[in-house]
């Protein structure tokens, strides 16, 4: 498989004499010159890469998120191991898959007594903060300061919980979270490095824009994605049975207006799509503005040079793709996470990388950057060398995925599978109700519209991928009953 070969492209001026040459091979972060770096980890909720202009969005512009990529790296193959909010956050905190950290779906409660990267950074002398959307039910642990939204939180005048105390706030949630993040940095202990998690609620459903962006796109016609009219034929019945269709499953609360009388069929579906996507993009525009505000603040404070800034989202999202909103499936729009990062002197400006990174890699990566050894039970691997442009020769060429939440709220069957550069093999399962496989040829069918599982020409590939799944499940210690 080609994935073991690094396919990085350094677009910046450093070329072959990139940061690797500057910092000398596999030099550990602890040996980086100067003070230990700060970490500003910005994460939004449900922001798909195809609604970010540096990822080639056809429908919006995100100049501030693009700035991070321009001054640093854009990962084009960052994948989520369980594409849903709470579970992805638990994977990120622990560096472990859902079945190991115990947070399989959004009905779970995070066991805050377990090992997480913020705790390890705190033990290593970092000041740690968690601001914004937490969504793990139990109170945050491992933070010197936390100020979170309860549950999903509100877009306007939200309640927030500051170190255990409820405080009603006035304003728009994305602005307030950024204000609070900036205040944490302003009040920081200047003798210690910090790790700040600035986690936005936006652009999570039900997409309520602020006044500044309320009329944005009003006169525009936003094009539907190519697969908007997917008929779900030639695949598992899982796709057809999912309840997240733009033309059927958006509620009056989502749409916020009654459809004009007389609209039906494709015209009504398009009207609903426009209602949905415009509010989604307005909410994204506010996230982007606030990313810019935080970047400007870091510049003003003189912190830009010694701070890793990351922008990502807890998973991707369907923006009308396959006719859907929401996420969950192992299809690309949901599986792929945007990930851009800037760290001057370590990440060469304008780097674009296609090596496979996972959400379970974030914890070991942040620890590596801080010079803290990642514990052996973390299942991810530091991709700091990848960010530096020095992908290890034995870097992964495949990943394992598993999703659990069923039947509510969107009737997406549990599934697991393997993803390589060339293929996805997905098994939808539910004892007595569902036992179907899909094989996607990613090169020939990038829109993921046709399963080739029953095509004799692919029999050997299916066999090999099934063996790979078995090996992954053993290595990752997935309990047998989760199948
Ligand atoms: Ca989410």
Tab-separated table of C-alpha atoms and ligand atoms in Angstrom:
chain	number	residue	atom	x	y	z
A	1	UNK	CA	0.000	0.000	0.000
A	2	UNK	CA	1.170	3.448	-0.868
A	3	UNK	CA	0.319	4.975	2.469
A	4	UNK	CA	3.570	3.984	4.125
A	5	UNK	CA	5.376	6.308	1.771
A	6	UNK	CA	5.303	9.859	2.935
A	7	UNK	CA	3.591	12.055	0.396
A	8	UNK	CA	4.209	15.355	2.040
A	9	UNK	CA	4.561	18.413	-0.089
A	10	UNK	CA	6.390	21.312	1.408
A	11	UNK	CA	5.064	24.341	-0.427
A	12	UNK	CA	6.953	26.873	1.643
A	13	UNK	CA	10.395	28.172	0.915
A	14	UNK	CA	12.252	25.754	3.179
A	15	UNK	CA	11.909	22.768	0.830
A	16	UNK	CA	14.234	19.891	1.521
A	17	UNK	CA	16.070	21.965	4.098
A	18	UNK	CA	12.864	22.244	6.103
A	19	UNK	CA	12.348	22.273	9.800
A	20	UNK	CA	13.788	18.775	10.032
A	21	UNK	CA	17.151	20.166	9.066
A	22	UNK	CA	16.758	23.072	11.437
A	23	UNK	CA	15.884	20.898	14.371
A	24	UNK	CA	17.818	17.794	13.443
A	25	UNK	CA	15.986	14.583	12.685
A	26	UNK	CA	13.782	13.090	15.395
A	27	UNK	CA	14.700	15.580	18.037
A	28	UNK	CA	12.238	15.385	20.923
A	29	UNK	CA	10.191	18.435	21.751
A	30	UNK	CA	11.792	18.664	25.181
A	31	UNK	CA	15.034	19.463	23.415
A	32	UNK	CA	13.545	22.257	21.333
A	33	UNK	CA	15.318	25.499	22.041
A	34	UNK	CA	13.732	28.066	24.284
A	35	UNK	CA	10.823	27.862	26.669
A	36	UNK	CA	8.342	25.017	26.580
A	37	UNK	CA	5.683	25.857	24.006
A	38	UNK	CA	2.143	26.901	24.796
A	39	UNK	CA	-0.762	25.097	23.192
A	40	UNK	CA	-3.912	26.818	21.950
A	41	UNK	CA	-6.236	24.048	20.856
A	42	UNK	CA	-9.260	25.514	19.084
A	43	UNK	CA	-11.954	23.010	18.247
A	44	UNK	CA	-15.399	23.617	16.846
A	45	UNK	CA	-18.325	21.238	16.766
A	46	UNK	CA	-19.425	19.706	13.443
A	47	UNK	CA	-17.332	21.934	11.176
A	48	UNK	CA	-16.725	19.966	7.998
A	49	UNK	CA	-13.482	20.512	6.098
A	50	UNK	CA	-15.465	21.221	2.929
A	51	UNK	CA	-16.792	24.384	4.609
A	52	UNK	CA	-13.264	25.789	4.999
A	53	UNK	CA	-11.768	27.669	2.076
A	54	UNK	CA	-8.210	26.355	2.445
A	55	UNK	CA	-9.731	22.876	2.009
A	56	UNK	CA	-11.296	23.988	-1.257
A	57	UNK	CA	-14.783	24.896	-0.081
A	58	UNK	CA	-17.091	25.805	-2.969
A	59	UNK	CA	-19.538	27.543	-0.671
A	60	UNK	CA	-17.742	29.853	1.786
A	61	UNK	CA	-14.566	31.673	2.784
A	62	UNK	CA	-12.732	31.270	6.085
A	63	UNK	CA	-9.776	33.677	5.890
A	64	UNK	CA	-8.667	33.291	9.503
A	65	UNK	CA	-8.639	29.506	9.596
A	66	UNK	CA	-6.881	29.675	6.232
A	67	UNK	CA	-4.257	31.919	7.831
A	68	UNK	CA	-3.281	29.124	10.235
A	69	UNK	CA	-2.790	26.772	7.285
A	70	UNK	CA	-0.874	29.372	5.308
A	71	UNK	CA	1.479	30.016	8.222
A	72	UNK	CA	1.658	26.337	9.145
A	73	UNK	CA	0.314	22.987	8.034
A	74	UNK	CA	-2.934	21.640	6.628
A	75	UNK	CA	-3.581	17.943	7.200
A	76	UNK	CA	-5.645	16.462	4.375
A	77	UNK	CA	-6.082	13.017	5.884
A	78	UNK	CA	-7.012	13.561	9.518
A	79	UNK	CA	-9.691	11.029	10.457
A	80	UNK	CA	-12.050	10.523	13.348
A	81	UNK	CA	-12.243	7.063	14.939
A	82	UNK	CA	-15.918	7.518	15.995
A	83	UNK	CA	-17.539	10.453	14.222
A	84	UNK	CA	-19.814	11.914	16.849
A	85	UNK	CA	-19.391	14.725	19.373
A	86	UNK	CA	-18.838	13.353	22.896
A	87	UNK	CA	-17.039	10.175	21.807
A	88	UNK	CA	-14.559	12.076	19.624
A	89	UNK	CA	-13.809	14.453	22.507
A	90	UNK	CA	-13.173	11.502	24.821
A	91	UNK	CA	-10.835	9.960	22.224
A	92	UNK	CA	-8.990	13.263	21.943
A	93	UNK	CA	-8.566	13.646	25.721
A	94	UNK	CA	-7.413	10.088	26.334
A	95	UNK	CA	-5.609	9.093	23.144
A	96	UNK	CA	-7.730	5.940	23.238
A	97	UNK	CA	-10.562	4.487	21.207
A	98	UNK	CA	-14.116	4.691	22.566
A	99	UNK	CA	-14.205	1.088	23.789
A	100	UNK	CA	-11.135	1.823	25.935
A	101	UNK	CA	-12.132	5.230	27.347
A	102	UNK	CA	-15.702	4.063	28.019
A	103	UNK	CA	-17.500	6.846	26.130
A	104	UNK	CA	-19.113	4.966	23.254
A	105	UNK	CA	-22.019	7.280	22.515
A	106	UNK	CA	-23.629	10.491	23.694
A	107	UNK	CA	-25.617	8.658	26.380
A	108	UNK	CA	-22.414	7.870	28.275
A	109	UNK	CA	-20.749	9.814	31.076
A	110	UNK	CA	-17.017	10.405	30.847
A	111	UNK	CA	-15.004	8.799	33.627
A	112	UNK	CA	-12.983	11.837	34.650
A	113	UNK	CA	-10.744	9.794	36.946
A	114	UNK	CA	-8.922	8.307	33.984
A	115	UNK	CA	-5.697	9.477	32.399
A	116	UNK	CA	-5.974	12.406	29.973
A	117	UNK	CA	-3.434	14.594	28.246
A	118	UNK	CA	-4.464	17.784	30.138
A	119	UNK	CA	-3.784	15.980	33.437
A	120	UNK	CA	-0.391	14.879	32.223
A	121	UNK	CA	0.452	18.392	31.036
A	122	UNK	CA	-0.685	19.778	34.376
A	123	UNK	CA	1.558	17.286	36.186
A	124	UNK	CA	4.411	18.435	33.980
A	125	UNK	CA	3.941	22.046	35.079
A	126	UNK	CA	1.562	23.357	32.449
A	127	UNK	CA	-1.331	25.619	33.363
A	128	UNK	CA	-4.364	24.045	31.736
A	129	UNK	CA	-7.735	25.503	30.798
A	130	UNK	CA	-10.901	24.229	29.186
A	131	UNK	CA	-13.272	26.851	27.809
A	132	UNK	CA	-16.516	26.264	25.900
A	133	UNK	CA	-18.206	23.091	24.767
A	134	UNK	CA	-17.281	20.068	26.884
A	135	UNK	CA	-20.183	17.683	26.306
A	136	UNK	CA	-18.888	14.822	28.439
A	137	UNK	CA	-21.514	15.081	31.241
A	138	UNK	CA	-19.080	14.761	34.170
A	139	UNK	CA	-17.149	17.852	35.309
A	140	UNK	CA	-13.805	18.483	33.622
A	141	UNK	CA	-10.743	17.150	35.430
A	142	UNK	CA	-7.125	18.057	34.893
A	143	UNK	CA	-7.736	21.772	34.399
A	144	UNK	CA	-6.539	24.715	36.482
A	145	UNK	CA	-9.422	26.678	35.038
A	146	UNK	CA	-12.588	25.557	33.333
A	147	UNK	CA	-15.588	27.435	32.060
A	148	UNK	CA	-17.932	25.266	30.056
A	149	UNK	CA	-21.371	25.150	28.510
A	150	UNK	CA	-23.735	22.718	30.202
A	151	UNK	CA	-24.596	19.935	27.723
A	152	UNK	CA	-24.995	21.311	24.215
A	153	UNK	CA	-25.242	24.885	25.466
A	154	UNK	CA	-27.195	27.799	24.012
A	155	UNK	CA	-26.180	30.064	21.139
A	156	UNK	CA	-27.492	33.266	22.707
A	157	UNK	CA	-27.083	34.373	26.331
A	158	UNK	CA	-25.833	30.953	27.411
A	159	UNK	CA	-25.460	29.619	30.904
A	160	UNK	CA	-21.846	28.685	31.548
A	161	UNK	CA	-20.272	26.783	34.440
A	162	UNK	CA	-17.079	28.384	35.735
A	163	UNK	CA	-15.073	26.025	37.931
A	164	UNK	CA	-18.335	24.429	39.101
A	165	UNK	CA	-20.366	27.623	39.472
A	166	UNK	CA	-23.229	28.477	37.101
A	167	UNK	CA	-22.987	31.933	35.549
A	168	UNK	CA	-25.535	33.362	33.096
A	169	UNK	CA	-23.714	35.165	30.300
A	170	UNK	CA	-24.970	37.833	27.917
A	171	UNK	CA	-23.980	37.713	24.268
A	172	UNK	CA	-23.291	35.281	21.462
A	173	UNK	CA	-21.720	31.997	22.436
A	174	UNK	CA	-18.770	32.004	20.014
A	175	UNK	CA	-17.785	35.537	21.056
A	176	UNK	CA	-18.160	34.705	24.752
A	177	UNK	CA	-16.041	31.548	24.525
A	178	UNK	CA	-13.318	33.521	22.734
A	179	UNK	CA	-13.533	36.350	25.307
A	180	UNK	CA	-13.114	33.820	28.102
A	181	UNK	CA	-10.193	32.133	26.349
A	182	UNK	CA	-8.453	35.495	25.895
A	183	UNK	CA	-9.054	36.397	29.550
A	184	UNK	CA	-7.436	33.135	30.634
A	185	UNK	CA	-4.332	33.994	28.631
A	186	UNK	CA	-4.294	37.579	29.924
A	187	UNK	CA	-4.379	36.342	33.511
A	188	UNK	CA	-1.896	33.517	32.964
A	189	UNK	CA	1.077	32.721	35.155
A	190	UNK	CA	3.899	33.966	32.929
A	191	UNK	CA	6.378	31.576	34.496
A	192	UNK	CA	4.547	28.492	33.266
A	193	UNK	CA	3.566	27.289	29.788
A	194	UNK	CA	-0.153	26.900	29.199
A	195	UNK	CA	-2.505	24.613	27.338
A	196	UNK	CA	-5.799	26.268	26.474
A	197	UNK	CA	-8.680	24.334	24.966
A	198	UNK	CA	-11.026	26.811	23.271
A	199	UNK	CA	-13.889	24.617	22.169
A	200	UNK	CA	-16.802	26.169	20.323
A	201	UNK	CA	-20.385	25.014	20.326
A	202	UNK	CA	-20.745	26.305	16.780
A	203	UNK	CA	-21.569	25.203	14.135
A	204	UNK	CA	-23.627	22.509	15.885
A	205	UNK	CA	-27.329	22.171	15.180
A	206	UNK	CA	-29.603	24.201	15.300
A	207	UNK	CA	-27.351	26.816	13.684
A	208	UNK	CA	-28.429	30.164	15.132
A	209	UNK	CA	-26.389	33.017	13.626
A	210	UNK	CA	-25.435	36.191	15.453
A	211	UNK	CA	-26.789	39.556	14.318
A	212	UNK	CA	-23.552	40.407	12.502
A	213	UNK	CA	-23.909	37.462	10.105
A	214	UNK	CA	-27.698	37.072	10.035
A	215	UNK	CA	-28.072	38.427	6.490
A	216	UNK	CA	-24.912	36.922	5.022
A	217	UNK	CA	-25.605	34.864	1.849
A	218	UNK	CA	-29.181	36.200	1.833
A	219	UNK	CA	-29.128	36.890	-1.900
A	220	UNK	CA	-26.880	33.948	-2.809
A	221	UNK	CA	-27.879	30.620	-4.245
A	222	UNK	CA	-25.633	28.051	-2.578
A	223	UNK	CA	-24.997	25.086	-4.907
A	224	UNK	CA	-26.125	21.651	-3.766
A	225	UNK	CA	-23.399	19.035	-3.433
A	226	UNK	CA	-23.146	16.437	-6.221
A	227	UNK	CA	-24.657	13.683	-4.087
A	228	UNK	CA	-27.602	15.706	-2.764
A	229	UNK	CA	-30.052	13.453	-4.626
A	230	UNK	CA	-28.388	10.188	-3.573
A	231	UNK	CA	-30.933	7.366	-3.937
A	232	UNK	CA	-29.011	5.064	-1.532
A	233	UNK	CA	-29.141	2.194	-4.017
A	234	UNK	CA	-26.273	-0.290	-4.387
A	235	UNK	CA	-25.189	-0.032	-0.753
A	236	UNK	CA	-26.187	-1.345	2.649
A	237	UNK	CA	-29.709	-0.423	3.700
A	238	UNK	CA	-28.029	1.562	6.509
A	239	UNK	CA	-27.787	4.658	4.317
A	240	UNK	CA	-31.413	4.470	3.178
A	241	UNK	CA	-32.666	3.952	6.737
A	242	UNK	CA	-30.735	6.824	8.306
A	243	UNK	CA	-32.982	9.638	9.476
A	244	UNK	CA	-30.969	12.739	8.692
A	245	UNK	CA	-32.232	13.832	5.337
A	246	UNK	CA	-32.305	17.524	4.542
A	247	UNK	CA	-35.528	17.094	2.561
A	248	UNK	CA	-37.346	15.115	5.271
A	249	UNK	CA	-35.783	15.230	8.723
A	250	UNK	CA	-34.961	18.885	9.394
A	251	UNK	CA	-37.467	20.183	11.921
A	252	UNK	CA	-39.297	23.535	12.050
A	253	UNK	CA	-36.793	24.510	14.773
A	254	UNK	CA	-33.937	23.829	12.361
A	255	UNK	CA	-35.572	25.624	9.441
A	256	UNK	CA	-36.927	28.553	11.500
A	257	UNK	CA	-39.459	29.440	8.800
A	258	UNK	CA	-42.450	27.849	7.173
A	259	UNK	CA	-41.746	26.829	3.566
A	260	UNK	CA	-43.392	29.124	1.006
A	261	UNK	CA	-46.770	27.728	-0.067
A	262	UNK	CA	-46.797	25.661	-3.238
A	263	UNK	CA	-43.214	24.417	-3.043
A	264	UNK	CA	-42.793	20.687	-3.435
A	265	UNK	CA	-40.410	18.007	-4.651
A	266	UNK	CA	-36.912	19.162	-5.663
A	267	UNK	CA	-37.815	22.821	-5.199
A	268	UNK	CA	-38.858	22.241	-1.586
A	269	UNK	CA	-35.745	20.133	-0.948
A	270	UNK	CA	-33.575	22.945	-2.305
A	271	UNK	CA	-35.375	25.525	-0.187
A	272	UNK	CA	-34.695	23.425	2.924
A	273	UNK	CA	-31.066	22.972	1.880
A	274	UNK	CA	-30.669	26.740	1.536
A	275	UNK	CA	-32.260	27.350	4.930
A	276	UNK	CA	-29.914	24.814	6.484
A	277	UNK	CA	-26.660	25.614	4.741
A	278	UNK	CA	-26.917	29.386	4.992
A	279	UNK	CA	-27.402	29.319	8.757
A	280	UNK	CA	-24.610	26.756	9.053
A	281	UNK	CA	-22.240	28.994	7.072
A	282	UNK	CA	-23.265	32.127	8.999
A	283	UNK	CA	-22.423	30.364	12.230
A	284	UNK	CA	-19.110	29.220	10.712
A	285	UNK	CA	-18.350	32.831	9.698
A	286	UNK	CA	-18.555	33.845	13.346
A	287	UNK	CA	-16.216	31.002	14.323
A	288	UNK	CA	-13.761	32.181	11.695
A	289	UNK	CA	-13.957	35.806	12.892
A	290	UNK	CA	-13.243	34.651	16.422
A	291	UNK	CA	-10.309	32.499	15.320
A	292	UNK	CA	-8.930	35.699	13.807
A	293	UNK	CA	-9.511	37.590	17.035
A	294	UNK	CA	-7.587	34.968	19.003
A	295	UNK	CA	-4.719	34.951	16.481
A	296	UNK	CA	-4.510	38.755	16.628
A	297	UNK	CA	-4.455	38.599	20.403
A	298	UNK	CA	-1.590	36.088	20.380
A	299	UNK	CA	0.313	38.428	18.052
A	300	UNK	CA	-0.315	41.411	20.315
A	301	UNK	CA	0.801	39.497	23.416
A	302	UNK	CA	3.984	38.354	21.696
A	303	UNK	CA	2.896	34.729	22.047
A	304	UNK	CA	2.658	33.721	18.398
A	305	UNK	CA	6.238	32.486	18.166
A	306	UNK	CA	6.149	30.049	21.060
A	307	UNK	CA	2.604	28.734	20.753
A	308	UNK	CA	1.206	25.815	18.813
A	309	UNK	CA	-2.174	26.895	17.464
A	310	UNK	CA	-4.477	24.153	16.228
A	311	UNK	CA	-7.860	24.495	14.588
A	312	UNK	CA	-9.924	21.355	14.177
A	313	UNK	CA	-13.454	20.032	14.633
A	314	UNK	CA	-14.651	17.021	16.612
A	315	UNK	CA	-15.631	15.354	13.320
A	316	UNK	CA	-16.847	16.270	9.863
A	317	UNK	CA	-20.422	16.831	8.746
A	318	UNK	CA	-22.712	16.193	5.806
A	319	UNK	CA	-23.505	19.499	4.134
A	320	UNK	CA	-26.285	18.069	2.026
A	321	UNK	CA	-23.898	15.357	0.822
A	322	UNK	CA	-25.868	12.116	0.329
A	323	UNK	CA	-28.927	14.285	0.991
A	324	UNK	CA	-27.965	14.536	4.659
A	325	UNK	CA	-27.133	16.791	7.543
A	326	UNK	CA	-25.358	15.320	10.635
A	327	UNK	CA	-22.394	12.888	10.746
A	328	UNK	CA	-21.857	9.368	12.266
A	329	UNK	CA	-21.166	7.423	9.062
A	330	UNK	CA	-17.726	6.271	8.031
A	331	UNK	CA	-18.183	8.136	4.736
A	332	UNK	CA	-15.621	10.849	4.045
A	333	UNK	CA	-17.630	13.988	4.811
A	334	UNK	CA	-18.162	12.776	8.366
A	335	UNK	CA	-14.955	10.774	8.883
A	336	UNK	CA	-12.547	13.541	7.814
A	337	UNK	CA	-11.630	16.193	10.358
A	338	UNK	CA	-10.185	19.534	9.347
A	339	UNK	CA	-6.817	20.048	11.033
A	340	UNK	CA	-4.606	23.077	10.544
A	341	UNK	CA	-1.762	24.008	12.872
A	342	UNK	CA	0.841	26.725	13.202
A	343	UNK	CA	4.041	26.667	15.201
A	344	UNK	CA	6.711	28.968	13.770
A	345	UNK	CA	10.164	27.438	13.523
A	346	UNK	CA	8.855	23.893	13.789
A	347	UNK	CA	6.096	23.682	11.170
A	348	UNK	CA	7.144	25.072	7.799
A	349	UNK	CA	4.649	27.629	6.420
A	350	UNK	CA	2.359	26.344	3.686
A	351	UNK	CA	2.895	22.652	4.410
A	352	UNK	CA	0.228	20.282	3.097
A	353	UNK	CA	0.329	16.715	4.292
A	354	UNK	CA	-1.679	13.598	3.417
A	355	UNK	CA	-0.321	11.147	5.981
A	356	UNK	CA	-3.098	9.547	7.980
A	357	UNK	CA	-3.606	11.232	11.365
A	358	UNK	CA	-6.326	10.241	13.849
A	359	UNK	CA	-8.134	11.976	16.699
A	360	UNK	CA	-6.522	9.482	19.107
A	361	UNK	CA	-3.170	10.913	17.978
A	362	UNK	CA	-3.866	14.392	19.352
A	363	UNK	CA	-3.052	13.511	22.984
A	364	UNK	CA	0.344	11.922	22.280
A	365	UNK	CA	1.125	14.776	19.861
A	366	UNK	CA	0.462	17.502	22.440
A	367	UNK	CA	2.449	15.551	25.038
A	368	UNK	CA	5.323	15.111	22.598
A	369	UNK	CA	5.355	18.835	21.921
A	370	UNK	CA	5.520	19.504	25.660
A	371	UNK	CA	8.333	16.997	26.107
A	372	UNK	CA	6.147	14.587	28.083
A	373	UNK	CA	6.456	10.912	27.235
A	374	UNK	CA	3.133	9.453	26.103
A	375	UNK	CA	2.079	6.464	28.214
A	376	UNK	CA	2.136	3.070	26.512
A	377	UNK	CA	-1.603	2.541	26.874
A	378	UNK	CA	-2.452	5.486	24.622
A	379	UNK	CA	-3.502	3.991	21.301
A	380	UNK	CA	-2.678	6.974	19.138
A	381	UNK	CA	0.778	8.031	18.070
A	382	UNK	CA	2.407	11.453	18.084
A	383	UNK	CA	2.238	13.066	14.666
A	384	UNK	CA	4.596	15.862	15.661
A	385	UNK	CA	7.199	14.396	13.264
A	386	UNK	CA	4.533	14.516	10.525
A	387	UNK	CA	3.869	18.190	11.295
A	388	UNK	CA	7.611	18.816	11.105
A	389	UNK	CA	7.737	17.157	7.701
A	390	UNK	CA	9.517	14.014	8.856
A	391	UNK	CA	6.952	11.262	8.658
A	392	UNK	CA	8.399	8.079	10.168
A	393	UNK	CA	8.841	5.292	7.576
A	394	UNK	CA	6.544	2.965	9.525
A	395	UNK	CA	3.669	5.475	9.696
A	396	UNK	CA	0.189	3.902	9.442
A	397	UNK	CA	-1.418	3.169	6.092
A	398	UNK	CA	-4.832	2.164	7.448
A	399	UNK	CA	-7.163	3.015	10.303
A	400	UNK	CA	-9.919	1.317	12.292
A	401	UNK	CA	-13.277	3.021	12.864
A	402	UNK	CA	-16.241	2.156	15.091
A	403	UNK	CA	-19.558	3.944	15.681
A	404	UNK	CA	-22.144	2.829	18.271
A	405	UNK	CA	-25.090	5.202	18.821
A	406	UNK	CA	-28.399	3.582	17.798
A	407	UNK	CA	-31.294	4.022	17.198
A	408	UNK	CA	-31.746	7.595	18.419
A	409	UNK	CA	-31.441	10.231	17.285
A	410	UNK	CA	-30.709	9.487	13.614
A	411	UNK	CA	-31.122	5.749	13.174
A	412	UNK	CA	-27.599	5.146	11.930
A	413	UNK	CA	-26.714	1.500	12.467
A	414	UNK	CA	-23.605	0.697	14.501
A	415	UNK	CA	-20.702	-0.053	12.222
A	416	UNK	CA	-17.015	-0.649	12.186
A	417	UNK	CA	-14.529	-0.805	9.388
A	418	UNK	CA	-11.116	-0.230	7.980
A	419	UNK	CA	-10.042	2.688	5.816
A	420	UNK	CA	-6.964	2.674	3.608
A	421	UNK	CA	-5.958	5.097	0.879
A	422	UNK	CA	-7.611	2.818	-1.674
A	423	UNK	CA	-10.588	1.231	0.081
A	424	UNK	CA	-13.090	1.275	2.879
A	425	UNK	CA	-14.644	-1.925	4.151
A	426	UNK	CA	-17.553	-1.257	6.500
A	427	UNK	CA	-19.608	-3.735	8.533
A	428	UNK	CA	-23.025	-2.549	9.746
A	429	UNK	CA	-24.139	-4.754	12.605
A	430	UNK	CA	-26.915	-5.219	15.104
A	431	UNK	CA	-27.717	-8.699	16.372
A	432	UNK	CA	-30.857	-10.029	14.647
A	433	UNK	CA	-31.412	-6.792	12.711
A	434	UNK	CA	-28.417	-5.880	10.631
A	435	UNK	CA	-25.407	-7.694	9.222
A	436	UNK	CA	-24.280	-6.037	5.994
A	437	UNK	CA	-20.948	-5.103	4.481
A	438	UNK	CA	-19.921	-2.321	2.131
A	439	UNK	CA	-16.742	-2.134	0.105
A	440	UNK	CA	-15.954	1.309	-1.293
A	441	UNK	CA	-13.273	1.736	-3.944
A	442	UNK	CA	-12.071	5.194	-2.910
A	443	UNK	CA	-10.154	5.868	-6.104
A	444	UNK	CA	-12.858	4.801	-8.568
A	445	UNK	CA	-15.810	5.941	-6.463
A	446	UNK	CA	-14.721	8.965	-4.415
A	447	UNK	CA	-18.346	9.982	-3.829
A	448	UNK	CA	-18.936	6.629	-2.087
A	449	UNK	CA	-22.118	5.668	-3.908
A	450	UNK	CA	-21.598	1.997	-4.717
A	451	UNK	CA	-20.591	-1.009	-2.648
A	452	UNK	CA	-18.471	-3.576	-4.487
A	453	UNK	CA	-18.689	-6.183	-1.767
A	454	UNK	CA	-20.421	-8.724	-3.976
A	455	UNK	CA	-18.291	-8.087	-7.064
A	456	UNK	CA	-16.146	-11.218	-7.634
A	457	UNK	CA	-13.328	-9.008	-8.961
A	458	UNK	CA	-12.945	-7.612	-5.439
A	459	UNK	CA	-13.187	-10.893	-3.521
A	460	UNK	CA	-9.492	-10.977	-2.663
A	461	UNK	CA	-9.534	-7.379	-1.529
A	462	UNK	CA	-12.540	-8.001	0.726
A	463	UNK	CA	-10.781	-11.035	2.208
A	464	UNK	CA	-7.613	-9.060	2.858
A	465	UNK	CA	-9.480	-6.123	4.410
A	466	UNK	CA	-11.484	-8.456	6.656
A	467	UNK	CA	-8.201	-9.887	7.889
A	468	UNK	CA	-6.984	-6.366	8.502
A	469	UNK	CA	-10.105	-5.594	10.552
A	470	UNK	CA	-9.540	-8.731	12.624
A	471	UNK	CA	-5.937	-7.700	13.244
A	472	UNK	CA	-6.975	-4.159	14.223
A	473	UNK	CA	-9.645	-5.422	16.614
A	474	UNK	CA	-7.091	-7.645	18.289
A	475	UNK	CA	-4.419	-4.959	18.493
A	476	UNK	CA	-6.859	-2.320	19.769
A	477	UNK	CA	-8.496	-4.805	22.144
A	478	UNK	CA	-12.063	-4.312	20.878
A	479	UNK	CA	-14.373	-6.580	22.907
A	480	UNK	CA	-15.859	-9.372	20.802
A	481	UNK	CA	-19.427	-8.445	21.703
A	482	UNK	CA	-19.007	-5.090	19.925
A	483	UNK	CA	-19.625	-6.673	16.528
B	1	LIG	CA1	-19.746	17.219	16.859
